[in-house]
């Protein structure tokens, strides 16, 4: 094929974007296949993290006893809250990187990466130091049982020491997905989880050359595995000349750009608040359940273990559609964004509905992984699932629509939809109908709340002004600095369209014979 130039005399860039980027170009090609190939590694990473948490809990409970397990449970509440707070800013960075890559604006992508790197280093160090100092006061505020307090302090202080590495590890993983690469984060998640599982018993019990650290060993295994894997991952990205690595010649990019920091905070805060709203509602619903005694509480706990895995396909698809939509939004392909939403919603119905159908038939057997066959909690758990499980289908579809809307930078409507569905529907329904329906009011509030989330998220997707929102101005600047990896591509208004390109190719083809 003969090379050609655009109407401005410039040669269009390659479809794959710019050098230093690994992974498929999410702005071209079949949407359905790309979504599946992107979502599967994300799903695998989520499953690995869940299995890692379960394995660590098993080692602590079997080796150190119930008091130690209580200590880790209390400390992990703080840990997950800190991760939830950082999730919003991490997602904002991920979306900005995806939009810049979709817009072929390499200079802006590198600037976002440099500023985000500095931001996360400063934030994680501040939280790690403050958390280590305030650990006893935090646990006292949570009313941690006295028998577990000393273990919880030892465990949580190591966790706070690991926080800088945990935060930065999460940021780099999400940033890779923003570039369109979901496979590499999965491989490093596999390495990190494998190391954590192996090191956990060795550091708890002092096996071989390792010191016997007790409960602190469980937290230390997280610290060591996260740190080691992060170093290996950064080395790999450096050798691959990834756009995510700031090289010595580019250290000026680490100087914070306050426009980007302001965007990280203003767009990331609503997403972080959404995680906190969900966590607070979960604690509130648990307080309703606890009123019905230990058997109902145990049944709810067992059922919720299964819910974690039922939600995972939709959450993986949500991450996939967000990354895919962000790149297409940056490229100005809004019609393709809408197709991503429709196909993602259909996939969410299928991949959430299938495990639910399996559980409806296999529920007593699946629940026996957490409850004994003769347990009084088992029939209660079966009853809970019979009411609650189907509600994860509308939840999954709503998660897709919210992911698309957030990918534009329109982050407040998904938060407001979650507040209304949880605090305007689910919690009030459980509270006010409980005197009449008993515990069933709690169980029915889950699918009703999820349906309201879908109504609000779907309504805003169809009629809201989200298409006009953007994280930053993604147009390449005329005086954009040279990053050493190539020049920014012209914006879409200057480049020829795919149809014009095909027409030009046909004109340039030699005549037959």
Short mmCIF file of C-alpha atoms in Angstrom, two decimals:
data_model
loop_
_atom_site.label_atom_id
_atom_site.label_comp_id
_atom_site.label_asym_id
_atom_site.label_seq_id
_atom_site.Cartn_x
_atom_site.Cartn_y
_atom_site.Cartn_z
CA UNK A 1 0.00 0.00 0.00
CA UNK A 2 1.32 3.43 -0.92
CA UNK A 3 2.02 5.75 1.99
CA UNK A 4 -0.04 8.92 2.09
CA UNK A 5 -0.47 12.06 4.16
CA UNK A 6 -3.46 13.85 5.64
CA UNK A 7 -5.04 17.03 4.30
CA UNK A 8 -2.58 19.14 6.30
CA UNK A 9 0.40 17.38 4.75
CA UNK A 10 1.13 15.24 7.80
CA UNK A 11 1.27 11.48 7.88
CA UNK A 12 -1.31 9.92 10.26
CA UNK A 13 0.09 8.03 13.22
CA UNK A 14 -0.11 4.29 13.70
CA UNK A 15 -3.40 2.88 14.97
CA UNK A 16 -1.70 1.50 18.05
CA UNK A 17 -0.89 4.94 19.43
CA UNK A 18 2.71 5.80 20.30
CA UNK A 19 5.88 3.99 21.38
CA UNK A 20 6.24 2.80 24.94
CA UNK A 21 2.70 1.54 25.08
CA UNK A 22 1.87 -2.13 25.53
CA UNK A 23 -1.51 -3.68 24.96
CA UNK A 24 -4.24 -3.39 22.34
CA UNK A 25 -5.55 -0.12 20.97
CA UNK A 26 -9.00 0.00 22.55
CA UNK A 27 -10.25 2.56 20.00
CA UNK A 28 -10.33 0.10 17.09
CA UNK A 29 -11.30 -3.50 16.45
CA UNK A 30 -14.21 -5.69 17.61
CA UNK A 31 -15.71 -4.40 20.86
CA UNK A 32 -17.10 -7.66 22.26
CA UNK A 33 -13.93 -9.70 21.86
CA UNK A 34 -11.74 -6.86 23.17
CA UNK A 35 -13.93 -6.43 26.25
CA UNK A 36 -13.70 -10.12 27.11
CA UNK A 37 -9.95 -10.30 26.55
CA UNK A 38 -9.47 -7.19 28.71
CA UNK A 39 -11.88 -8.21 31.48
CA UNK A 40 -10.57 -11.77 31.99
CA UNK A 41 -7.16 -10.75 33.45
CA UNK A 42 -8.90 -8.16 35.65
CA UNK A 43 -11.27 -10.86 36.90
CA UNK A 44 -8.30 -13.14 37.54
CA UNK A 45 -6.57 -10.41 39.57
CA UNK A 46 -9.71 -9.85 41.67
CA UNK A 47 -10.07 -13.58 42.38
CA UNK A 48 -6.40 -13.81 43.34
CA UNK A 49 -6.76 -10.97 45.85
CA UNK A 50 -9.84 -12.60 47.41
CA UNK A 51 -8.10 -15.96 47.65
CA UNK A 52 -5.06 -14.25 49.18
CA UNK A 53 -7.18 -12.69 51.91
CA UNK A 54 -8.86 -16.03 52.64
CA UNK A 55 -5.51 -17.86 52.80
CA UNK A 56 -4.04 -15.29 55.19
CA UNK A 57 -7.09 -15.52 57.46
CA UNK A 58 -6.81 -19.31 57.52
CA UNK A 59 -3.14 -19.21 58.57
CA UNK A 60 -3.75 -16.62 61.29
CA UNK A 61 -6.80 -18.38 62.73
CA UNK A 62 -5.30 -21.88 62.69
CA UNK A 63 -1.84 -20.95 63.97
CA UNK A 64 -2.52 -18.02 66.30
CA UNK A 65 -6.16 -18.46 67.30
CA UNK A 66 -9.38 -16.45 67.37
CA UNK A 67 -7.95 -13.41 69.17
CA UNK A 68 -5.36 -12.99 66.43
CA UNK A 69 -8.03 -13.38 63.74
CA UNK A 70 -10.10 -10.70 65.49
CA UNK A 71 -7.01 -8.47 65.54
CA UNK A 72 -6.42 -8.84 61.80
CA UNK A 73 -10.14 -8.32 61.08
CA UNK A 74 -10.13 -5.02 62.99
CA UNK A 75 -6.86 -3.88 61.44
CA UNK A 76 -7.97 -4.85 57.94
CA UNK A 77 -11.06 -2.64 58.26
CA UNK A 78 -8.67 0.31 58.52
CA UNK A 79 -6.51 -1.04 55.70
CA UNK A 80 -9.46 -1.46 53.32
CA UNK A 81 -10.80 1.97 54.24
CA UNK A 82 -7.42 3.49 53.31
CA UNK A 83 -7.42 1.58 50.02
CA UNK A 84 -10.97 2.75 49.35
CA UNK A 85 -9.95 6.36 49.95
CA UNK A 86 -7.12 6.01 47.42
CA UNK A 87 -9.27 4.14 44.91
CA UNK A 88 -10.99 7.28 43.68
CA UNK A 89 -7.75 9.14 42.99
CA UNK A 90 -6.23 6.04 41.37
CA UNK A 91 -9.27 5.67 39.12
CA UNK A 92 -9.14 9.37 38.20
CA UNK A 93 -5.49 8.98 37.16
CA UNK A 94 -6.36 5.84 35.20
CA UNK A 95 -9.15 7.63 33.30
CA UNK A 96 -6.95 10.66 32.53
CA UNK A 97 -4.18 8.43 31.19
CA UNK A 98 -6.69 6.51 29.06
CA UNK A 99 -8.21 9.70 27.62
CA UNK A 100 -4.77 11.14 26.81
CA UNK A 101 -3.71 7.92 25.09
CA UNK A 102 -6.96 7.80 23.13
CA UNK A 103 -6.34 11.39 22.03
CA UNK A 104 -2.78 10.41 20.95
CA UNK A 105 -1.51 13.19 23.26
CA UNK A 106 1.69 11.57 24.47
CA UNK A 107 3.06 14.69 26.14
CA UNK A 108 -0.04 15.05 28.33
CA UNK A 109 -0.04 11.34 29.14
CA UNK A 110 3.55 11.58 30.39
CA UNK A 111 2.75 14.72 32.38
CA UNK A 112 -0.22 12.98 34.06
CA UNK A 113 2.00 10.00 34.92
CA UNK A 114 4.76 12.21 36.37
CA UNK A 115 2.40 14.30 38.50
CA UNK A 116 0.44 11.24 39.66
CA UNK A 117 3.68 9.49 40.64
CA UNK A 118 4.75 12.39 42.86
CA UNK A 119 1.24 12.73 44.29
CA UNK A 120 0.96 9.05 45.26
CA UNK A 121 4.44 8.94 46.78
CA UNK A 122 3.74 11.98 49.00
CA UNK A 123 0.21 10.82 49.91
CA UNK A 124 1.24 7.26 50.80
CA UNK A 125 4.24 8.36 52.87
CA UNK A 126 2.08 10.82 54.81
CA UNK A 127 -0.58 8.19 55.51
CA UNK A 128 2.01 5.55 56.42
CA UNK A 129 3.79 7.79 58.93
CA UNK A 130 0.61 9.26 60.46
CA UNK A 131 -1.03 5.83 60.64
CA UNK A 132 1.95 4.25 62.38
CA UNK A 133 1.90 6.96 65.05
CA UNK A 134 -1.87 6.95 65.54
CA UNK A 135 -2.43 3.17 65.39
CA UNK A 136 -3.34 2.68 69.11
CA UNK A 137 -5.80 5.60 69.02
CA UNK A 138 -7.42 4.34 65.80
CA UNK A 139 -7.97 0.88 67.28
CA UNK A 140 -9.30 2.34 70.52
CA UNK A 141 -11.80 4.41 68.54
CA UNK A 142 -12.96 1.17 66.87
CA UNK A 143 -13.40 -0.41 70.33
CA UNK A 144 -11.11 -3.27 69.42
CA UNK A 145 -11.48 -6.04 72.05
CA UNK A 146 -8.79 -5.83 74.73
CA UNK A 147 -7.68 -9.42 74.10
CA UNK A 148 -6.89 -8.55 70.48
CA UNK A 149 -5.55 -5.00 70.98
CA UNK A 150 -1.81 -5.78 71.30
CA UNK A 151 -1.85 -8.07 68.25
CA UNK A 152 -3.87 -5.53 66.26
CA UNK A 153 -1.33 -2.78 67.03
CA UNK A 154 1.59 -4.96 65.94
CA UNK A 155 -0.21 -6.00 62.76
CA UNK A 156 -1.53 -2.57 61.77
CA UNK A 157 1.79 -0.77 62.27
CA UNK A 158 3.44 -3.08 59.75
CA UNK A 159 0.51 -2.57 57.39
CA UNK A 160 0.97 1.20 57.60
CA UNK A 161 4.68 0.71 56.86
CA UNK A 162 3.64 -1.20 53.75
CA UNK A 163 1.13 1.49 52.70
CA UNK A 164 3.49 3.45 50.38
CA UNK A 165 4.26 0.29 48.43
CA UNK A 166 0.61 -0.86 48.43
CA UNK A 167 -0.63 2.51 47.15
CA UNK A 168 2.00 2.80 44.44
CA UNK A 169 1.55 -0.84 43.41
CA UNK A 170 -2.20 -0.19 43.00
CA UNK A 171 -1.55 3.00 41.01
CA UNK A 172 0.86 1.31 38.57
CA UNK A 173 -1.50 -1.65 38.11
CA UNK A 174 -4.42 0.66 37.30
CA UNK A 175 -2.27 2.86 35.05
CA UNK A 176 -1.28 -0.16 32.96
CA UNK A 177 -4.96 -0.90 32.42
CA UNK A 178 -5.42 2.71 31.38
CA UNK A 179 -2.94 2.12 28.56
CA UNK A 180 -4.97 -0.91 27.43
CA UNK A 181 -2.75 -3.59 29.01
CA UNK A 182 -4.63 -5.86 31.42
CA UNK A 183 -2.43 -8.96 31.07
CA UNK A 184 0.76 -7.58 32.62
CA UNK A 185 -0.99 -6.47 35.87
CA UNK A 186 -2.48 -9.96 36.17
CA UNK A 187 0.92 -11.64 35.94
CA UNK A 188 2.35 -9.38 38.63
CA UNK A 189 -0.74 -9.88 40.81
CA UNK A 190 -0.12 -13.62 40.48
CA UNK A 191 3.48 -13.13 41.61
CA UNK A 192 2.50 -10.89 44.54
CA UNK A 193 -0.25 -13.19 45.80
CA UNK A 194 1.92 -16.28 45.41
CA UNK A 195 4.72 -14.67 47.44
CA UNK A 196 2.29 -13.52 50.13
CA UNK A 197 0.72 -16.96 50.54
CA UNK A 198 4.13 -18.67 50.75
CA UNK A 199 5.71 -16.13 53.12
CA UNK A 200 2.72 -15.89 55.47
CA UNK A 201 3.17 -19.16 57.40
CA UNK A 202 6.96 -18.92 57.25
CA UNK A 203 7.04 -15.52 58.93
CA UNK A 204 4.25 -16.34 61.39
CA UNK A 205 5.85 -19.58 62.62
CA UNK A 206 9.53 -18.91 61.83
CA UNK A 207 10.04 -21.75 59.35
CA UNK A 208 13.58 -22.28 58.04
CA UNK A 209 15.72 -19.13 57.94
CA UNK A 210 12.76 -16.82 58.60
CA UNK A 211 12.22 -15.22 62.04
CA UNK A 212 9.19 -16.17 64.12
CA UNK A 213 7.16 -12.94 64.09
CA UNK A 214 3.68 -14.10 65.10
CA UNK A 215 0.88 -11.90 63.85
CA UNK A 216 3.34 -9.25 62.63
CA UNK A 217 4.65 -11.91 60.24
CA UNK A 218 1.33 -11.95 58.39
CA UNK A 219 1.55 -8.19 57.78
CA UNK A 220 5.27 -8.43 56.96
CA UNK A 221 4.54 -10.97 54.23
CA UNK A 222 2.26 -8.35 52.64
CA UNK A 223 4.99 -5.71 52.96
CA UNK A 224 7.69 -7.95 51.43
CA UNK A 225 5.53 -9.34 48.62
CA UNK A 226 4.19 -5.90 47.60
CA UNK A 227 7.64 -4.27 47.71
CA UNK A 228 9.43 -7.06 45.82
CA UNK A 229 6.73 -7.30 43.15
CA UNK A 230 6.62 -3.52 42.73
CA UNK A 231 10.39 -3.39 42.12
CA UNK A 232 10.22 -6.26 39.62
CA UNK A 233 7.27 -4.62 37.85
CA UNK A 234 9.00 -1.23 37.57
CA UNK A 235 12.15 -2.95 36.25
CA UNK A 236 10.05 -4.76 33.66
CA UNK A 237 8.31 -1.55 32.58
CA UNK A 238 11.65 0.26 32.38
CA UNK A 239 13.16 -2.44 30.15
CA UNK A 240 10.05 -2.41 27.97
CA UNK A 241 10.40 1.37 27.59
CA UNK A 242 6.86 1.77 28.91
CA UNK A 243 5.26 5.19 28.80
CA UNK A 244 4.47 4.70 32.52
CA UNK A 245 8.15 4.94 33.54
CA UNK A 246 9.67 8.37 34.17
CA UNK A 247 13.31 8.15 33.07
CA UNK A 248 16.17 10.32 34.42
CA UNK A 249 15.95 12.58 31.37
CA UNK A 250 12.27 13.14 32.18
CA UNK A 251 12.52 13.86 35.90
CA UNK A 252 11.19 17.35 35.26
CA UNK A 253 7.82 15.65 34.74
CA UNK A 254 7.81 14.76 38.46
CA UNK A 255 7.32 18.45 39.25
CA UNK A 256 3.60 18.55 40.13
CA UNK A 257 1.22 20.13 37.64
CA UNK A 258 -1.43 21.66 39.89
CA UNK A 259 -4.12 21.50 37.21
CA UNK A 260 -3.67 17.73 37.13
CA UNK A 261 -3.56 17.50 40.95
CA UNK A 262 -6.76 19.56 41.17
CA UNK A 263 -8.40 17.19 38.67
CA UNK A 264 -7.17 14.14 40.61
CA UNK A 265 -8.77 15.50 43.77
CA UNK A 266 -11.99 16.94 42.34
CA UNK A 267 -12.70 13.89 40.16
CA UNK A 268 -11.25 11.30 42.53
CA UNK A 269 -12.98 12.47 45.70
CA UNK A 270 -16.53 11.53 44.57
CA UNK A 271 -15.31 8.06 43.59
CA UNK A 272 -13.60 7.66 46.96
CA UNK A 273 -16.77 8.87 48.70
CA UNK A 274 -18.74 6.25 46.79
CA UNK A 275 -16.56 3.51 48.29
CA UNK A 276 -17.08 4.98 51.75
CA UNK A 277 -20.85 5.24 51.23
CA UNK A 278 -20.95 1.56 50.29
CA UNK A 279 -18.79 0.57 53.29
CA UNK A 280 -20.92 2.56 55.74
CA UNK A 281 -24.13 1.05 54.34
CA UNK A 282 -22.62 -2.44 54.65
CA UNK A 283 -21.83 -1.85 58.33
CA UNK A 284 -25.36 -0.49 58.91
CA UNK A 285 -27.00 -3.51 57.26
CA UNK A 286 -24.79 -5.80 59.33
CA UNK A 287 -26.05 -4.10 62.49
CA UNK A 288 -29.64 -4.95 61.42
CA UNK A 289 -28.65 -8.57 60.80
CA UNK A 290 -26.90 -8.92 64.17
CA UNK A 291 -30.19 -8.28 65.98
CA UNK A 292 -31.42 -11.70 64.88
CA UNK A 293 -28.71 -13.62 66.67
CA UNK A 294 -25.66 -15.65 65.89
CA UNK A 295 -27.28 -18.13 63.48
CA UNK A 296 -28.70 -15.43 61.21
CA UNK A 297 -25.43 -13.47 61.41
CA UNK A 298 -23.45 -16.58 60.47
CA UNK A 299 -25.86 -17.31 57.60
CA UNK A 300 -25.50 -13.76 56.32
CA UNK A 301 -21.70 -14.01 56.57
CA UNK A 302 -21.64 -17.28 54.61
CA UNK A 303 -24.00 -15.95 51.94
CA UNK A 304 -21.99 -12.75 51.54
CA UNK A 305 -18.87 -14.83 50.89
CA UNK A 306 -20.59 -16.16 47.77
CA UNK A 307 -21.82 -12.69 46.80
CA UNK A 308 -18.20 -11.53 46.54
CA UNK A 309 -17.57 -13.97 43.72
CA UNK A 310 -20.93 -13.31 42.02
CA UNK A 311 -20.08 -9.59 41.76
CA UNK A 312 -16.59 -10.15 40.35
CA UNK A 313 -17.49 -10.59 36.64
CA UNK A 314 -19.45 -7.32 36.62
CA UNK A 315 -16.65 -5.51 38.45
CA UNK A 316 -14.08 -6.81 35.97
CA UNK A 317 -16.30 -5.78 33.07
CA UNK A 318 -16.76 -2.38 34.72
CA UNK A 319 -12.98 -1.87 34.82
CA UNK A 320 -12.76 -2.98 31.18
CA UNK A 321 -15.49 -0.65 29.90
CA UNK A 322 -14.02 2.29 31.88
CA UNK A 323 -10.58 1.85 30.30
CA UNK A 324 -12.05 1.21 26.87
CA UNK A 325 -14.45 4.15 27.09
CA UNK A 326 -11.72 6.51 28.35
CA UNK A 327 -9.55 5.84 25.31
CA UNK A 328 -12.46 6.20 22.89
CA UNK A 329 -13.59 9.40 24.58
CA UNK A 330 -10.08 10.78 24.16
CA UNK A 331 -10.21 9.76 20.49
CA UNK A 332 -13.60 11.46 20.07
CA UNK A 333 -15.36 8.19 19.12
CA UNK A 334 -18.55 8.67 21.14
CA UNK A 335 -20.58 6.32 18.94
CA UNK A 336 -18.12 3.57 19.82
CA UNK A 337 -18.44 4.48 23.53
CA UNK A 338 -22.19 3.87 23.32
CA UNK A 339 -21.63 0.48 21.69
CA UNK A 340 -19.15 -0.39 24.46
CA UNK A 341 -21.89 0.40 27.00
CA UNK A 342 -24.53 -1.75 25.29
CA UNK A 343 -22.25 -4.75 24.77
CA UNK A 344 -20.85 -4.40 28.29
CA UNK A 345 -24.36 -4.36 29.76
CA UNK A 346 -25.32 -7.51 27.83
CA UNK A 347 -22.15 -9.25 29.01
CA UNK A 348 -22.90 -8.19 32.59
CA UNK A 349 -26.34 -9.83 32.38
CA UNK A 350 -24.88 -13.07 31.02
CA UNK A 351 -21.76 -13.37 33.20
CA UNK A 352 -23.59 -12.35 36.38
CA UNK A 353 -26.70 -14.39 35.62
CA UNK A 354 -24.88 -17.67 34.91
CA UNK A 355 -23.18 -18.04 38.35
CA UNK A 356 -26.45 -16.99 40.01
CA UNK A 357 -28.33 -19.79 38.20
CA UNK A 358 -25.63 -22.26 39.23
CA UNK A 359 -25.89 -21.15 42.87
CA UNK A 360 -29.68 -21.43 42.88
CA UNK A 361 -29.29 -25.13 42.03
CA UNK A 362 -26.13 -25.80 44.06
CA UNK A 363 -26.75 -23.42 46.96
CA UNK A 364 -26.84 -25.85 49.92
CA UNK A 365 -23.64 -27.50 48.70
CA UNK A 366 -21.86 -24.22 47.96
CA UNK A 367 -22.75 -22.83 51.38
CA UNK A 368 -21.34 -25.91 53.10
CA UNK A 369 -17.89 -24.57 52.27
CA UNK A 370 -18.57 -22.06 55.06
CA UNK A 371 -21.23 -23.80 57.20
CA UNK A 372 -21.51 -27.34 58.51
CA UNK A 373 -24.24 -29.52 57.05
CA UNK A 374 -26.05 -29.75 60.38
CA UNK A 375 -25.75 -26.03 61.10
CA UNK A 376 -28.92 -24.16 61.96
CA UNK A 377 -27.55 -21.31 59.86
CA UNK A 378 -27.56 -23.32 56.62
CA UNK A 379 -31.31 -23.14 55.81
CA UNK A 380 -31.30 -19.44 56.73
CA UNK A 381 -28.43 -18.81 54.31
CA UNK A 382 -30.27 -20.69 51.54
CA UNK A 383 -33.35 -18.53 52.18
CA UNK A 384 -31.26 -15.33 52.08
CA UNK A 385 -29.73 -16.27 48.74
CA UNK A 386 -33.11 -17.15 47.26
CA UNK A 387 -34.14 -13.52 47.76
CA UNK A 388 -30.90 -11.59 47.31
CA UNK A 389 -28.96 -13.28 44.50
CA UNK A 390 -31.00 -12.12 41.50
CA UNK A 391 -30.46 -8.50 42.54
CA UNK A 392 -26.84 -8.69 41.43
CA UNK A 393 -27.97 -8.70 37.77
CA UNK A 394 -29.30 -5.10 37.85
CA UNK A 395 -26.31 -4.20 40.01
CA UNK A 396 -23.96 -5.51 37.30
CA UNK A 397 -25.68 -3.57 34.51
CA UNK A 398 -25.71 -0.39 36.63
CA UNK A 399 -21.99 -0.87 37.27
CA UNK A 400 -21.37 -0.83 33.51
CA UNK A 401 -23.36 2.37 32.91
CA UNK A 402 -21.69 4.10 35.86
CA UNK A 403 -18.26 3.03 34.57
CA UNK A 404 -18.99 4.60 31.17
CA UNK A 405 -20.19 7.86 32.74
CA UNK A 406 -17.18 8.05 35.10
CA UNK A 407 -14.83 7.49 32.15
CA UNK A 408 -15.81 10.92 30.79
CA UNK A 409 -15.01 12.60 34.11
CA UNK A 410 -18.67 13.02 35.10
CA UNK A 411 -18.15 11.51 38.55
CA UNK A 412 -20.90 13.00 40.73
CA UNK A 413 -24.02 11.32 39.24
CA UNK A 414 -22.82 7.74 40.01
CA UNK A 415 -22.14 8.82 43.60
CA UNK A 416 -25.58 10.43 43.94
CA UNK A 417 -27.23 7.34 42.44
CA UNK A 418 -25.46 5.16 45.02
CA UNK A 419 -26.48 7.45 47.89
CA UNK A 420 -30.13 7.38 46.80
CA UNK A 421 -30.26 3.62 46.26
CA UNK A 422 -28.47 2.76 49.52
CA UNK A 423 -29.59 5.50 51.91
CA UNK A 424 -32.84 6.46 50.24
CA UNK A 425 -34.07 2.92 49.49
CA UNK A 426 -32.11 -0.01 50.94
CA UNK A 427 -31.43 1.14 54.51
CA UNK A 428 -34.84 2.84 55.04
CA UNK A 429 -36.68 -0.18 53.58
CA UNK A 430 -34.86 -2.56 55.92
CA UNK A 431 -35.49 -0.25 58.88
CA UNK A 432 -39.16 0.64 58.36
CA UNK A 433 -40.43 -2.72 57.03
CA UNK A 434 -38.56 -4.86 59.55
CA UNK A 435 -41.34 -4.64 62.20
CA UNK A 436 -43.79 -6.04 59.61
CA UNK A 437 -41.65 -8.41 57.52
CA UNK A 438 -38.99 -9.40 60.01
CA UNK A 439 -35.57 -10.29 58.60
CA UNK A 440 -37.07 -10.59 55.10
CA UNK A 441 -37.22 -6.79 54.98
CA UNK A 442 -33.41 -6.80 55.12
CA UNK A 443 -33.05 -9.42 52.38
CA UNK A 444 -35.59 -7.81 50.00
CA UNK A 445 -33.95 -4.41 50.42
CA UNK A 446 -30.88 -5.67 48.54
CA UNK A 447 -32.50 -6.40 45.13
CA UNK A 448 -34.84 -3.41 45.45
CA UNK A 449 -31.89 -1.10 46.13
CA UNK A 450 -29.94 -2.60 43.22
CA UNK A 451 -32.90 -2.07 40.89
CA UNK A 452 -33.07 1.58 41.93
CA UNK A 453 -29.33 1.90 41.18
CA UNK A 454 -29.97 0.56 37.67
CA UNK A 455 -32.91 2.93 37.11
CA UNK A 456 -30.85 5.96 38.12
CA UNK A 457 -27.63 4.91 36.36
CA UNK A 458 -29.48 3.82 33.21
CA UNK A 459 -31.60 6.98 33.16
CA UNK A 460 -28.56 9.23 33.41
CA UNK A 461 -26.76 7.22 30.74
CA UNK A 462 -29.70 7.65 28.35
CA UNK A 463 -30.62 11.27 29.05
CA UNK A 464 -27.81 12.87 31.07
CA UNK A 465 -25.24 15.33 29.67
CA UNK A 466 -22.27 13.05 30.44
CA UNK A 467 -21.03 13.05 26.84
CA UNK A 468 -19.93 16.67 27.18
CA UNK A 469 -17.71 16.03 30.22
CA UNK A 470 -13.91 15.57 30.10
CA UNK A 471 -11.18 15.15 32.70
CA UNK A 472 -8.76 17.59 31.03
CA UNK A 473 -8.34 19.36 27.71
CA UNK A 474 -6.84 16.49 25.73
CA UNK A 475 -5.88 18.47 22.64
CA UNK A 476 -2.10 18.42 22.02
CA UNK A 477 -0.41 21.70 22.83
CA UNK A 478 1.54 23.46 20.07
CA UNK A 479 4.51 23.84 22.41
CA UNK A 480 4.26 20.39 23.99
CA UNK A 481 7.62 19.27 25.38
CA UNK A 482 9.51 16.43 23.74
CA UNK A 483 9.22 13.35 25.93
CA UNK A 484 11.74 11.34 23.94
CA UNK A 485 9.14 8.83 22.80
CA UNK A 486 7.73 10.57 19.74
CA UNK A 487 5.61 13.60 18.91
CA UNK A 488 1.98 14.13 19.96
CA UNK A 489 -0.47 13.16 17.27
CA UNK A 490 -2.73 15.80 15.67
CA UNK A 491 -6.20 16.05 17.17
CA UNK A 492 -9.16 14.45 15.49
CA UNK A 493 -10.35 17.64 13.85
CA UNK A 494 -7.09 17.74 11.85
CA UNK A 495 -6.68 14.03 11.04
CA UNK A 496 -8.52 12.35 8.21
CA UNK A 497 -11.25 9.89 9.16
CA UNK A 498 -11.03 6.12 8.69
CA UNK A 499 -13.54 6.32 5.80
CA UNK A 500 -11.52 9.06 4.07
CA UNK A 501 -8.37 6.98 4.57
CA UNK A 502 -9.94 3.92 2.94
CA UNK A 503 -11.21 6.03 0.03
CA UNK A 504 -7.72 7.49 -0.47
CA UNK A 505 -6.21 4.00 -0.42
CA UNK A 506 -8.63 2.90 -3.15
CA UNK A 507 -7.70 5.93 -5.29
CA UNK A 508 -3.97 5.21 -4.90
CA UNK A 509 -4.32 1.53 -5.88
CA UNK A 510 -2.97 0.86 -9.42
CA UNK A 511 -5.60 0.16 -12.06
CA UNK A 512 -6.13 -3.55 -12.96
CA UNK A 513 -4.01 -4.74 -15.85
#
